[in-house]
PDB file of C-alpha atoms in Angstrom:
ATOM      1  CA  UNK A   1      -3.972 -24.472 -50.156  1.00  0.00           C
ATOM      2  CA  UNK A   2      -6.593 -23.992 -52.242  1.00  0.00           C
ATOM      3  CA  UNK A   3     -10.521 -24.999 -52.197  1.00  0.00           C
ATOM      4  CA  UNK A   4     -11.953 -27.237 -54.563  1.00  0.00           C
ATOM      5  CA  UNK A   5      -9.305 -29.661 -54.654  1.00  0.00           C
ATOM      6  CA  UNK A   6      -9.834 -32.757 -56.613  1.00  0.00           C
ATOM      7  CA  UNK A   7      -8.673 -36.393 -56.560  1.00  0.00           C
ATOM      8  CA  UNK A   8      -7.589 -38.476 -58.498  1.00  0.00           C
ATOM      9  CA  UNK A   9      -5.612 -35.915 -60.962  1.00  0.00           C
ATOM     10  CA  UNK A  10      -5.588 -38.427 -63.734  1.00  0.00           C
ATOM     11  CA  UNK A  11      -7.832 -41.532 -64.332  1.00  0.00           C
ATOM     12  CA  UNK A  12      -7.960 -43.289 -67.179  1.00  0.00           C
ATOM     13  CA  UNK A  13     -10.536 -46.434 -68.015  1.00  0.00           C
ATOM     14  CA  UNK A  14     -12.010 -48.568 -70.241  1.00  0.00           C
ATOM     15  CA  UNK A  15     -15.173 -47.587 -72.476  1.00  0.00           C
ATOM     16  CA  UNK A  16     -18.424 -49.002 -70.600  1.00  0.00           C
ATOM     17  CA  UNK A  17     -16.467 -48.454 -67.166  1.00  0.00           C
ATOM     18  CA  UNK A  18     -17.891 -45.958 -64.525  1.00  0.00           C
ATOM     19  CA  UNK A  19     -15.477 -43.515 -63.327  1.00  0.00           C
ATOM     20  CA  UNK A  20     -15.932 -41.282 -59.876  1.00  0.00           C
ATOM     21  CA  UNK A  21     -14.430 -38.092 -59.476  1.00  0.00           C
ATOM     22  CA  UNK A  22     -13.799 -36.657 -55.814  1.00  0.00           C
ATOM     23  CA  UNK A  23     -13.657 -32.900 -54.598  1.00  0.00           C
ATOM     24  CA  UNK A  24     -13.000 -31.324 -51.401  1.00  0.00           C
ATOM     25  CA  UNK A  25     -13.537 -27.769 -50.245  1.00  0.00           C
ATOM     26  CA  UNK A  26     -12.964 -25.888 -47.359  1.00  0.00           C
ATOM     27  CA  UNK A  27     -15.162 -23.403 -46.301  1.00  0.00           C
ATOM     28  CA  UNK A  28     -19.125 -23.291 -46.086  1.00  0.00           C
ATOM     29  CA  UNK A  29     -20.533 -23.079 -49.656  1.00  0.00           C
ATOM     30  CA  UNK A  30     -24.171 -22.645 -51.217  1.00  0.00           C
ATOM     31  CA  UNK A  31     -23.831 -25.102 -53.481  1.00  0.00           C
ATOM     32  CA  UNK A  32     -21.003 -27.310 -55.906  1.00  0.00           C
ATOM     33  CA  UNK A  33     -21.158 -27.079 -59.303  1.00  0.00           C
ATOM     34  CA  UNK A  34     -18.858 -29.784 -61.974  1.00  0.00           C
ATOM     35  CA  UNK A  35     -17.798 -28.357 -65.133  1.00  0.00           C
ATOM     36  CA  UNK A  36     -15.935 -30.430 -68.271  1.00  0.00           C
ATOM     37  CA  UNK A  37     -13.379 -29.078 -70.293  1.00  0.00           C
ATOM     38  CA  UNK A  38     -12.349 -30.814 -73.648  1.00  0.00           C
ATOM     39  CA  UNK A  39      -8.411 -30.117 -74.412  1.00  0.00           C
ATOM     40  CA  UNK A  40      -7.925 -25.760 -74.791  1.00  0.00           C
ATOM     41  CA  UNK A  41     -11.301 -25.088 -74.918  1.00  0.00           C
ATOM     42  CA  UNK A  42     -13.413 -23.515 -72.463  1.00  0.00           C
ATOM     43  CA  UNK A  43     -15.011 -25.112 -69.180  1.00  0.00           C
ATOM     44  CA  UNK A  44     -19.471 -26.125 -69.763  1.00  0.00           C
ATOM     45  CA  UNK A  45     -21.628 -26.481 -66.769  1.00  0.00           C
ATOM     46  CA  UNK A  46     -22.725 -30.426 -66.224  1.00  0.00           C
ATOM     47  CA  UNK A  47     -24.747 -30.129 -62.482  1.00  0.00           C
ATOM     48  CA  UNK A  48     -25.373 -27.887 -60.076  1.00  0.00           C
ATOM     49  CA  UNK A  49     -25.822 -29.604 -56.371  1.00  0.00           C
ATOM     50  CA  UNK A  50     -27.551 -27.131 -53.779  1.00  0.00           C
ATOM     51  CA  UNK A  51     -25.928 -27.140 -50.168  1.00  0.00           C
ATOM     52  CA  UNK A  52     -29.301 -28.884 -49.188  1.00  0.00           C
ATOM     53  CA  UNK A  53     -29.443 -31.308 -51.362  1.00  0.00           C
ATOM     54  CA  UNK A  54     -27.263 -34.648 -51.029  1.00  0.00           C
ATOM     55  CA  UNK A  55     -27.414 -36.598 -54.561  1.00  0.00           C
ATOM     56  CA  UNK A  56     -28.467 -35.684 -57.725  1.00  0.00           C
ATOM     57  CA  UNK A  57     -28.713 -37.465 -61.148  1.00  0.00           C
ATOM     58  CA  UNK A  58     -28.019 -36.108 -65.198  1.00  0.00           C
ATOM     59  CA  UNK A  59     -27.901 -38.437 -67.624  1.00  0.00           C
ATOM     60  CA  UNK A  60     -24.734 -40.606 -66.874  1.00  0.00           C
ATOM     61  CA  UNK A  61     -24.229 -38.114 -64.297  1.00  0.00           C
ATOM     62  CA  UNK A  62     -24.430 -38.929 -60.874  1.00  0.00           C
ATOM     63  CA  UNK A  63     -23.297 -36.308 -58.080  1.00  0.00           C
ATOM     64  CA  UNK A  64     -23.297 -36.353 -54.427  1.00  0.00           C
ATOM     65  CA  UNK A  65     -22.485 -33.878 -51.701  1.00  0.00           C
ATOM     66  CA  UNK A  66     -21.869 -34.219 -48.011  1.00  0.00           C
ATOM     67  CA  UNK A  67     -21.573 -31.318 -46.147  1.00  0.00           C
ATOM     68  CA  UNK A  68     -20.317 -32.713 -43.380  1.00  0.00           C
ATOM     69  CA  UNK A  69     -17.499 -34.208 -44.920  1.00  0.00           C
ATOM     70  CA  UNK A  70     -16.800 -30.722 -47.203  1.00  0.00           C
ATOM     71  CA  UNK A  71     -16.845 -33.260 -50.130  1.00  0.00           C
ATOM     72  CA  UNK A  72     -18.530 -33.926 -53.424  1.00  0.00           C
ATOM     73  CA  UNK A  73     -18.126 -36.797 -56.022  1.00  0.00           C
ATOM     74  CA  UNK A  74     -19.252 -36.952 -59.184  1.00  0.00           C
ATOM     75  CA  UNK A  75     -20.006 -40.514 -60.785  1.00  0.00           C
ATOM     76  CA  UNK A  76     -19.972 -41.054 -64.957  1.00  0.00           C
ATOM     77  CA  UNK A  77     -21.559 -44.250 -65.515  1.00  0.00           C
ATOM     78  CA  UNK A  78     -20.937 -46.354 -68.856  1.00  0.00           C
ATOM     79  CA  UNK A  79     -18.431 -44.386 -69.903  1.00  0.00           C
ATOM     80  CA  UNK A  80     -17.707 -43.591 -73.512  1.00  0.00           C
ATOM     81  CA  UNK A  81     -14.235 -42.382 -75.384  1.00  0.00           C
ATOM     82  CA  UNK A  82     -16.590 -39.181 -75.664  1.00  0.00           C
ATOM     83  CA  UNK A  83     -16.069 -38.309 -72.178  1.00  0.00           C
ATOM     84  CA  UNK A  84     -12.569 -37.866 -72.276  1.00  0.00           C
ATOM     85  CA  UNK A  85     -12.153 -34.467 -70.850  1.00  0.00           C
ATOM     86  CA  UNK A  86     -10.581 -32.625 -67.503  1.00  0.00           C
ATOM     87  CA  UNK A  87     -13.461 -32.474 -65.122  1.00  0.00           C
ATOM     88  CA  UNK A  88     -13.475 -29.426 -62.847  1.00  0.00           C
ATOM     89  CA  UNK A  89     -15.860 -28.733 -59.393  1.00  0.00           C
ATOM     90  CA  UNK A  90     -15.962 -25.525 -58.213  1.00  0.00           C
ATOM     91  CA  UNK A  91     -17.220 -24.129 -54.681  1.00  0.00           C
ATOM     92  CA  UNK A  92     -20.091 -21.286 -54.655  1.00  0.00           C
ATOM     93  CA  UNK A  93     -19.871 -19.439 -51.532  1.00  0.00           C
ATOM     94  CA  UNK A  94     -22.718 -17.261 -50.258  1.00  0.00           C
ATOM     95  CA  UNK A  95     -21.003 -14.070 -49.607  1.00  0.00           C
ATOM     96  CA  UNK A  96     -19.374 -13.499 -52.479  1.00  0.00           C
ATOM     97  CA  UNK A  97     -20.968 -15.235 -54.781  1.00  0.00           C
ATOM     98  CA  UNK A  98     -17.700 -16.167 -56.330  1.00  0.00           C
ATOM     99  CA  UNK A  99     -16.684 -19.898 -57.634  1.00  0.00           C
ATOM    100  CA  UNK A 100     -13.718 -21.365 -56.776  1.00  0.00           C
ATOM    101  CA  UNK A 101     -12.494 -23.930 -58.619  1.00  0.00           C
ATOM    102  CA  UNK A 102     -10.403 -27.247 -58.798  1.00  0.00           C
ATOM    103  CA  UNK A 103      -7.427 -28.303 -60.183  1.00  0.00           C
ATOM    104  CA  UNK A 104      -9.173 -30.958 -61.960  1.00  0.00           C
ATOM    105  CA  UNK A 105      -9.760 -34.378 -62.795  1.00  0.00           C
ATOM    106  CA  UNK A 106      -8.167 -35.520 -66.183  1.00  0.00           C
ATOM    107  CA  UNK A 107     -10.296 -38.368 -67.244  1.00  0.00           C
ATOM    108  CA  UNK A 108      -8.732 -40.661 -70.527  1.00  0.00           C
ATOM    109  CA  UNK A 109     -11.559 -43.018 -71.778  1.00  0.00           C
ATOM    110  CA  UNK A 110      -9.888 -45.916 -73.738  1.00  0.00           C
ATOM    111  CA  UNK A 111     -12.053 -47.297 -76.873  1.00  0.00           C
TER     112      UNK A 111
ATOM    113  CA  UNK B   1     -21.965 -23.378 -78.608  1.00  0.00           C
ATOM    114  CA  UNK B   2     -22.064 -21.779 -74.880  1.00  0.00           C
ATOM    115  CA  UNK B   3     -23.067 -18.337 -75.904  1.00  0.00           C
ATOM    116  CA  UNK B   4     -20.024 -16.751 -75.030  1.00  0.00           C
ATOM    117  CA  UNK B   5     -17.805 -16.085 -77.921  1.00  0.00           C
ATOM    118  CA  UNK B   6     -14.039 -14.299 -77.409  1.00  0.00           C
ATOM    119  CA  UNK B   7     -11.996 -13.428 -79.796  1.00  0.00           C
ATOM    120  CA  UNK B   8      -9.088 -13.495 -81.008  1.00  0.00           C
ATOM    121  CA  UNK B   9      -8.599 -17.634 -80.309  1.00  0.00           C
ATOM    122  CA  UNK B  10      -4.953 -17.203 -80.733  1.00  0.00           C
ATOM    123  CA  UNK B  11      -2.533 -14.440 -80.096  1.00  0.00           C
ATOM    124  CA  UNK B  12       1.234 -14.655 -79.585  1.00  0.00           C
ATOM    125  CA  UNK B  13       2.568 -11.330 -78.795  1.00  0.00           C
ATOM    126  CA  UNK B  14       6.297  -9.884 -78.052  1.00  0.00           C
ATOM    127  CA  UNK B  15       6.696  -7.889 -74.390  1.00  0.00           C
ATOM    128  CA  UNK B  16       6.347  -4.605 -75.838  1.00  0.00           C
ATOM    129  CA  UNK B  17       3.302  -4.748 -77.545  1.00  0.00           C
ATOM    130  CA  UNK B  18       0.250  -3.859 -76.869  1.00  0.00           C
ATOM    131  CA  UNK B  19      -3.311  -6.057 -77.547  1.00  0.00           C
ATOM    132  CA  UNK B  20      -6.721  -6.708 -76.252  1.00  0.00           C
ATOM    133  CA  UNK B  21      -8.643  -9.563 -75.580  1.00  0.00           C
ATOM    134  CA  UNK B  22     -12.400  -9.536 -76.255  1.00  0.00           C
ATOM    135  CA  UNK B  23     -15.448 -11.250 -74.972  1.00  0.00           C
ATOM    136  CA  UNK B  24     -19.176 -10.412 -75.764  1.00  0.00           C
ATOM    137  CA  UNK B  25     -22.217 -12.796 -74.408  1.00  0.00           C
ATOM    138  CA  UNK B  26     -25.368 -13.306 -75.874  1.00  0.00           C
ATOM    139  CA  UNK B  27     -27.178 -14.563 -72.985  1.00  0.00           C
ATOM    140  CA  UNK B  28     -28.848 -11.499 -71.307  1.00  0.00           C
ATOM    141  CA  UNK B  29     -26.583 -11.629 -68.095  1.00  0.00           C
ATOM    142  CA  UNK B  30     -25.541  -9.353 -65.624  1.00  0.00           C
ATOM    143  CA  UNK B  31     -22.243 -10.868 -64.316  1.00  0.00           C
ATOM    144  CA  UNK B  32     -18.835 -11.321 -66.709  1.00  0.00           C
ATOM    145  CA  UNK B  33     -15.541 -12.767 -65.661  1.00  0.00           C
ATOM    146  CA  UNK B  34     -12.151 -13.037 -66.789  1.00  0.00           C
ATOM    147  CA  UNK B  35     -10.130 -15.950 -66.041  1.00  0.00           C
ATOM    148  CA  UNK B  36      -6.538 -17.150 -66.359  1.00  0.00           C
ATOM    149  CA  UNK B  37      -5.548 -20.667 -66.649  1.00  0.00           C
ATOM    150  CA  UNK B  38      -2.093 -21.565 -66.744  1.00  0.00           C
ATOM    151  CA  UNK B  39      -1.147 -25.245 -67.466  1.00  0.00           C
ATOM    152  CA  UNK B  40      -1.363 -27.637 -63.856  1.00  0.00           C
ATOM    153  CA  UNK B  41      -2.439 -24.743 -61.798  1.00  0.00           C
ATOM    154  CA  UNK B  42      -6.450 -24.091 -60.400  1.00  0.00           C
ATOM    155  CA  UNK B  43      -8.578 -21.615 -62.958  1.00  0.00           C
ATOM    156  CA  UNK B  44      -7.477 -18.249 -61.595  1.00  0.00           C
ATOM    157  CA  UNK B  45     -10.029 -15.514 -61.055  1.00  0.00           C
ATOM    158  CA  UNK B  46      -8.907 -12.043 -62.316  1.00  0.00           C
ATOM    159  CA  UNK B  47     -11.784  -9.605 -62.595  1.00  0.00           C
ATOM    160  CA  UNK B  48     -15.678  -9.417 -62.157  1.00  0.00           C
ATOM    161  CA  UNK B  49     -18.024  -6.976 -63.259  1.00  0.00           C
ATOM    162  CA  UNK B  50     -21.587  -6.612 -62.271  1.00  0.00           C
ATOM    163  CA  UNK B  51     -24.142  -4.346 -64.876  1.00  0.00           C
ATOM    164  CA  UNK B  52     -21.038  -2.987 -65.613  1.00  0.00           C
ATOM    165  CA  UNK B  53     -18.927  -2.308 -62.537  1.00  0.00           C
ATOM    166  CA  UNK B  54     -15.967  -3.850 -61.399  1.00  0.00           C
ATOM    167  CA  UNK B  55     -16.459  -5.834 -58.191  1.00  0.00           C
ATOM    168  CA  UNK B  56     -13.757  -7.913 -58.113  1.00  0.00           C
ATOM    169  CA  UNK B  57      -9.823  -7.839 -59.023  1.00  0.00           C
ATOM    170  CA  UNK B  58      -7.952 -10.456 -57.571  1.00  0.00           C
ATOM    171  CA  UNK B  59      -4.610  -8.792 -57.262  1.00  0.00           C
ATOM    172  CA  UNK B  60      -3.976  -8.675 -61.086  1.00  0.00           C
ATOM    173  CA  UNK B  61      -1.116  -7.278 -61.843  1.00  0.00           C
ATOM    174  CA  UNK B  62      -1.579  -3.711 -63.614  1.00  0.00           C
ATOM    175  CA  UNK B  63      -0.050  -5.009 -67.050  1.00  0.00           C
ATOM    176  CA  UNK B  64      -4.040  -6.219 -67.078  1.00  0.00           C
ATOM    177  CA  UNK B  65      -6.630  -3.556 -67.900  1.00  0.00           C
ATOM    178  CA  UNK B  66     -10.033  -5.087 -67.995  1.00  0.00           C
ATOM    179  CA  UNK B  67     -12.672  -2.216 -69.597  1.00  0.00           C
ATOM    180  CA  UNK B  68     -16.736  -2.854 -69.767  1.00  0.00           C
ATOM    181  CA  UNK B  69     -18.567  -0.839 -71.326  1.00  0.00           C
ATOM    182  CA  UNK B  70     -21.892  -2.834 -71.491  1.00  0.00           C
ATOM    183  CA  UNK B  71     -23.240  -5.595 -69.881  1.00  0.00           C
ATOM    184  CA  UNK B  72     -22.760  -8.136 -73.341  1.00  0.00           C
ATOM    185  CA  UNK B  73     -19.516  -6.807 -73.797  1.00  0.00           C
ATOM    186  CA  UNK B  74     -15.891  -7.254 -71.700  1.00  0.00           C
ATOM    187  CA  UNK B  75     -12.436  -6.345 -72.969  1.00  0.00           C
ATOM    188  CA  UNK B  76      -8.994  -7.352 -71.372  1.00  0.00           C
ATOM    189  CA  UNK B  77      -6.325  -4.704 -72.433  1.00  0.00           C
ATOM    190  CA  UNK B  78      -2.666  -6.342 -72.109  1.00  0.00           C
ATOM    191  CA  UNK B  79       0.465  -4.597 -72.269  1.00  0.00           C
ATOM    192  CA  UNK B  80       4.360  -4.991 -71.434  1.00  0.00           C
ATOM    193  CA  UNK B  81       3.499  -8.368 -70.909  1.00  0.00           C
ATOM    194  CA  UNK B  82       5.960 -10.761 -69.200  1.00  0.00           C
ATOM    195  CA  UNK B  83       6.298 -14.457 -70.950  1.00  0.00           C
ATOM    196  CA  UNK B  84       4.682 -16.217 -67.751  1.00  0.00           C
ATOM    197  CA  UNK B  85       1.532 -14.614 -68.895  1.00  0.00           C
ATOM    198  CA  UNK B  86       1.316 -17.126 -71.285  1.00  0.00           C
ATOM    199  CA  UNK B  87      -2.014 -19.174 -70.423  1.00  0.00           C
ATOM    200  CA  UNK B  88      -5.358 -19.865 -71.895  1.00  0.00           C
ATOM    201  CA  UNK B  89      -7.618 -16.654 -70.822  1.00  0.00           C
ATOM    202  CA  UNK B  90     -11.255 -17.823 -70.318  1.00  0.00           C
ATOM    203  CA  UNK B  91     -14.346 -15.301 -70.282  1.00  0.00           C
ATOM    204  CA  UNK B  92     -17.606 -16.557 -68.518  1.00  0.00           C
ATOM    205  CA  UNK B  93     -20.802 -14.546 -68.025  1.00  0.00           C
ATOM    206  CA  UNK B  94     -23.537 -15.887 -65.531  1.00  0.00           C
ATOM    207  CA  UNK B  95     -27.063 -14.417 -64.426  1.00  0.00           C
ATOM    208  CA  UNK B  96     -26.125 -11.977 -61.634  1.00  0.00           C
ATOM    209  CA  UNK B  97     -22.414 -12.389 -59.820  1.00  0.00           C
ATOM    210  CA  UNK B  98     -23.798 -11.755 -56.231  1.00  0.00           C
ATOM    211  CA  UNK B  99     -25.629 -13.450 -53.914  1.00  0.00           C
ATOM    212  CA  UNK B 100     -26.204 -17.150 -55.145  1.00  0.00           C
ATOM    213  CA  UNK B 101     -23.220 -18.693 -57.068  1.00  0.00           C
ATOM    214  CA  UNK B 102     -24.912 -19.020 -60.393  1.00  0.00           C
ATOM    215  CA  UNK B 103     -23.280 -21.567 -63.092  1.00  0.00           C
ATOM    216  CA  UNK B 104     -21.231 -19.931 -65.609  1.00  0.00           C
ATOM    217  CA  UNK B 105     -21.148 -19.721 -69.019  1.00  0.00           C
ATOM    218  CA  UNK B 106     -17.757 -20.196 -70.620  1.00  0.00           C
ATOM    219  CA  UNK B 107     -16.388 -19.039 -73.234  1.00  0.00           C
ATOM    220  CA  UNK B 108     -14.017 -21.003 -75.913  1.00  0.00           C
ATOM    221  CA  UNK B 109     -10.831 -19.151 -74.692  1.00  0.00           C
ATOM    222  CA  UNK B 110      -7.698 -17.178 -76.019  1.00  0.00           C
ATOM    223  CA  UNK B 111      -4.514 -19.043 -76.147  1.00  0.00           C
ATOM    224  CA  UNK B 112      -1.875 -16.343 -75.168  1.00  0.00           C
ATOM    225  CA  UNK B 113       1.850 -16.555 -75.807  1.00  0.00           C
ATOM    226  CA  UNK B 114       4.145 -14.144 -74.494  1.00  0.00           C
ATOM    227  CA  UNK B 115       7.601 -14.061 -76.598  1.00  0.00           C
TER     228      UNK B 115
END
Protein backbone atom coordinates (compact mmCIF):
# COMPACT_ATOMS: atom_id res chain seq x y z
CA UNK A 1 0.00 0.00 0.00
CA UNK A 2 0.83 3.24 -0.52
CA UNK A 3 2.06 6.30 1.84
CA UNK A 4 0.10 9.23 2.34
CA UNK A 5 -3.11 7.67 2.67
CA UNK A 6 -6.00 9.79 3.58
CA UNK A 7 -9.34 9.42 5.41
CA UNK A 8 -12.26 10.17 5.00
CA UNK A 9 -12.31 9.90 0.95
CA UNK A 10 -15.37 12.04 0.73
CA UNK A 11 -16.85 14.57 3.27
CA UNK A 12 -19.29 16.76 2.60
CA UNK A 13 -20.73 19.70 5.15
CA UNK A 14 -22.53 22.56 5.70
CA UNK A 15 -21.10 26.22 5.00
CA UNK A 16 -19.78 27.66 8.50
CA UNK A 17 -18.94 23.89 9.53
CA UNK A 18 -15.25 22.89 10.28
CA UNK A 19 -14.11 19.94 8.47
CA UNK A 20 -10.77 17.72 9.48
CA UNK A 21 -8.93 15.87 7.08
CA UNK A 22 -6.66 12.82 8.27
CA UNK A 23 -3.37 11.37 6.62
CA UNK A 24 -1.19 8.58 7.41
CA UNK A 25 2.26 7.71 6.15
CA UNK A 26 4.58 5.14 6.58
CA UNK A 27 8.01 5.74 6.64
CA UNK A 28 10.18 8.55 8.42
CA UNK A 29 9.59 11.88 6.59
CA UNK A 30 11.11 15.55 6.88
CA UNK A 31 8.14 17.12 6.82
CA UNK A 32 4.05 16.89 5.42
CA UNK A 33 2.91 19.17 3.15
CA UNK A 34 -1.39 19.57 2.14
CA UNK A 35 -2.13 20.60 -1.25
CA UNK A 36 -5.93 21.54 -2.77
CA UNK A 37 -7.01 20.73 -6.03
CA UNK A 38 -10.22 22.38 -7.55
CA UNK A 39 -11.98 19.82 -10.18
CA UNK A 40 -9.06 19.05 -13.38
CA UNK A 41 -6.90 21.57 -12.43
CA UNK A 42 -3.64 21.33 -10.93
CA UNK A 43 -2.71 20.65 -7.11
CA UNK A 44 -1.48 24.51 -4.93
CA UNK A 45 0.56 24.25 -1.84
CA UNK A 46 -1.68 25.30 1.47
CA UNK A 47 1.09 24.36 4.57
CA UNK A 48 4.10 22.94 4.98
CA UNK A 49 4.53 21.14 8.65
CA UNK A 50 8.34 20.40 9.51
CA UNK A 51 8.99 16.85 11.14
CA UNK A 52 9.76 19.01 14.33
CA UNK A 53 7.10 20.88 14.52
CA UNK A 54 3.59 19.52 15.90
CA UNK A 55 0.74 22.20 14.91
CA UNK A 56 0.67 24.90 12.75
CA UNK A 57 -1.96 27.56 11.77
CA UNK A 58 -2.93 29.45 8.00
CA UNK A 59 -5.75 31.27 7.85
CA UNK A 60 -8.69 28.74 8.34
CA UNK A 61 -5.99 26.33 8.21
CA UNK A 62 -5.11 24.39 11.02
CA UNK A 63 -2.54 21.35 10.68
CA UNK A 64 -1.09 19.00 13.07
CA UNK A 65 1.50 16.26 12.92
CA UNK A 66 2.44 13.47 15.25
CA UNK A 67 5.27 11.61 14.50
CA UNK A 68 4.70 9.09 16.62
CA UNK A 69 1.52 8.20 15.35
CA UNK A 70 2.89 8.63 11.38
CA UNK A 71 -0.22 10.93 11.11
CA UNK A 72 -1.22 14.42 10.13
CA UNK A 73 -4.68 16.22 10.09
CA UNK A 74 -5.52 19.12 8.63
CA UNK A 75 -8.51 21.25 10.17
CA UNK A 76 -10.64 24.00 7.80
CA UNK A 77 -12.51 26.02 10.14
CA UNK A 78 -15.79 28.02 9.04
CA UNK A 79 -15.97 26.53 6.05
CA UNK A 80 -17.21 28.20 2.90
CA UNK A 81 -18.80 26.63 -0.56
CA UNK A 82 -15.29 28.10 -1.75
CA UNK A 83 -13.46 25.33 -0.27
CA UNK A 84 -14.92 22.70 -2.12
CA UNK A 85 -11.96 20.97 -3.52
CA UNK A 86 -9.98 17.36 -3.20
CA UNK A 87 -7.44 17.95 -0.52
CA UNK A 88 -4.18 16.05 -0.97
CA UNK A 89 -1.05 15.50 1.85
CA UNK A 90 1.93 14.34 0.64
CA UNK A 91 5.07 12.80 2.58
CA UNK A 92 8.69 14.51 2.04
CA UNK A 93 11.26 12.06 2.80
CA UNK A 94 14.87 13.04 3.47
CA UNK A 95 16.71 10.87 1.14
CA UNK A 96 15.15 11.41 -1.77
CA UNK A 97 13.69 14.35 -1.48
CA UNK A 98 10.70 13.04 -3.30
CA UNK A 99 6.82 13.67 -2.23
CA UNK A 100 4.56 11.12 -2.03
CA UNK A 101 1.24 11.77 -2.13
CA UNK A 102 -2.41 10.81 -1.05
CA UNK A 103 -5.28 9.63 -2.57
CA UNK A 104 -7.15 12.48 -1.29
CA UNK A 105 -9.80 13.96 0.58
CA UNK A 106 -12.86 15.12 -1.57
CA UNK A 107 -14.39 17.83 0.46
CA UNK A 108 -18.26 19.11 -0.89
CA UNK A 109 -19.15 22.39 1.01
CA UNK A 110 -23.00 22.83 0.85
CA UNK A 111 -24.25 26.68 0.63
CA UNK B 1 -1.75 31.68 -11.29
CA UNK B 2 1.04 29.12 -9.85
CA UNK B 3 3.75 30.02 -12.25
CA UNK B 4 3.79 26.94 -14.00
CA UNK B 5 2.00 27.04 -17.24
CA UNK B 6 1.68 23.63 -19.66
CA UNK B 7 0.34 23.51 -22.63
CA UNK B 8 -1.67 22.12 -24.62
CA UNK B 9 -4.78 21.92 -21.78
CA UNK B 10 -6.46 19.40 -23.89
CA UNK B 11 -5.31 16.76 -26.27
CA UNK B 12 -7.16 13.64 -27.43
CA UNK B 13 -4.97 11.64 -29.59
CA UNK B 14 -5.44 8.15 -31.63
CA UNK B 15 -2.62 5.19 -30.70
CA UNK B 16 -0.54 5.90 -33.55
CA UNK B 17 0.19 9.31 -33.25
CA UNK B 18 2.67 11.03 -32.06
CA UNK B 19 2.51 14.46 -29.57
CA UNK B 20 4.26 16.27 -26.85
CA UNK B 21 3.32 17.70 -23.79
CA UNK B 22 4.96 20.95 -22.62
CA UNK B 23 5.71 22.66 -19.40
CA UNK B 24 7.89 25.84 -18.83
CA UNK B 25 8.16 27.60 -15.14
CA UNK B 26 8.75 30.98 -14.41
CA UNK B 27 9.89 30.66 -10.97
CA UNK B 28 13.75 30.37 -11.10
CA UNK B 29 13.82 26.62 -9.92
CA UNK B 30 16.04 23.91 -10.21
CA UNK B 31 13.76 20.82 -9.83
CA UNK B 32 10.73 19.87 -12.56
CA UNK B 33 8.40 16.94 -12.40
CA UNK B 34 6.03 15.17 -14.42
CA UNK B 35 3.10 13.61 -12.97
CA UNK B 36 0.25 11.30 -13.97
CA UNK B 37 -3.05 11.26 -12.36
CA UNK B 38 -5.51 8.87 -13.35
CA UNK B 39 -9.08 9.17 -11.90
CA UNK B 40 -9.32 7.36 -7.97
CA UNK B 41 -5.73 6.41 -8.00
CA UNK B 42 -2.65 8.41 -5.78
CA UNK B 43 -0.74 11.29 -8.08
CA UNK B 44 1.83 9.09 -9.79
CA UNK B 45 5.42 10.25 -10.07
CA UNK B 46 6.98 9.71 -13.55
CA UNK B 47 10.17 11.68 -14.03
CA UNK B 48 12.45 14.29 -12.19
CA UNK B 49 15.04 16.40 -13.42
CA UNK B 50 17.51 18.37 -11.48
CA UNK B 51 19.46 21.63 -13.49
CA UNK B 52 18.63 19.58 -16.16
CA UNK B 53 19.35 15.92 -15.51
CA UNK B 54 17.15 13.19 -15.08
CA UNK B 55 17.19 11.78 -11.55
CA UNK B 56 14.29 10.02 -11.35
CA UNK B 57 11.99 7.64 -13.68
CA UNK B 58 9.65 5.69 -11.91
CA UNK B 59 9.37 2.74 -14.20
CA UNK B 60 7.57 4.72 -17.01
CA UNK B 61 6.89 2.86 -19.61
CA UNK B 62 9.12 3.82 -22.81
CA UNK B 63 5.96 5.08 -24.86
CA UNK B 64 7.03 8.27 -22.40
CA UNK B 65 10.03 10.35 -23.49
CA UNK B 66 10.53 13.19 -21.12
CA UNK B 67 13.39 15.77 -22.83
CA UNK B 68 14.88 19.02 -20.78
CA UNK B 69 16.69 21.10 -22.27
CA UNK B 70 16.78 23.99 -19.68
CA UNK B 71 16.01 24.37 -16.32
CA UNK B 72 12.42 26.62 -17.16
CA UNK B 73 11.62 24.29 -19.69
CA UNK B 74 10.31 20.29 -19.62
CA UNK B 75 8.75 18.38 -22.50
CA UNK B 76 6.90 14.92 -22.32
CA UNK B 77 7.15 13.21 -25.82
CA UNK B 78 4.19 10.51 -26.16
CA UNK B 79 3.88 8.01 -28.71
CA UNK B 80 1.97 4.61 -29.61
CA UNK B 81 0.04 5.41 -26.77
CA UNK B 82 -2.32 2.82 -25.22
CA UNK B 83 -6.02 4.24 -24.16
CA UNK B 84 -5.25 3.65 -20.29
CA UNK B 85 -2.91 6.51 -20.68
CA UNK B 86 -5.69 8.59 -20.55
CA UNK B 87 -5.23 10.83 -17.26
CA UNK B 88 -4.67 14.39 -16.34
CA UNK B 89 -0.65 14.91 -16.69
CA UNK B 90 0.49 17.49 -14.06
CA UNK B 91 3.98 19.41 -14.30
CA UNK B 92 5.38 20.90 -10.96
CA UNK B 93 8.72 22.67 -10.53
CA UNK B 94 10.09 23.31 -6.90
CA UNK B 95 13.44 25.02 -5.59
CA UNK B 96 15.96 22.16 -5.73
CA UNK B 97 14.53 18.27 -5.90
CA UNK B 98 17.17 16.89 -3.39
CA UNK B 99 17.75 17.02 -0.03
CA UNK B 100 14.71 18.79 1.75
CA UNK B 101 11.25 18.03 0.20
CA UNK B 102 10.50 21.49 -1.01
CA UNK B 103 6.63 22.39 -1.85
CA UNK B 104 5.82 22.23 -5.39
CA UNK B 105 4.55 24.34 -7.76
CA UNK B 106 1.83 22.90 -9.96
CA UNK B 107 0.95 23.40 -12.96
CA UNK B 108 -2.83 23.64 -14.48
CA UNK B 109 -2.52 20.19 -16.23
CA UNK B 110 -3.13 18.41 -19.68
CA UNK B 111 -6.21 16.38 -19.96
CA UNK B 112 -5.08 13.37 -22.17
CA UNK B 113 -7.37 11.02 -24.06
CA UNK B 114 -6.15 8.10 -25.72
CA UNK B 115 -8.68 6.85 -28.62
Amino acid sequence: SQQGEEDPQALSIQEGENATMNCSYKTSINNLQWYRQNSGRGLVHLILIRSNEREKHSGRLRVTLDTSKKSSSLLITASRAADTASYFCASGHSNTGKLIFGQGTTLQVKP
Amino acid sequence: ETGVTQTPRHLVMGMTNKKSLKCEQHLGHNAMYWYKQSAKKPLELMFVYNFKEQTENNSVPSRFSPECPNSSHLFLHLHTLQPEDSALYLCASSQEGRGESDTQYFGPGTRLTVL
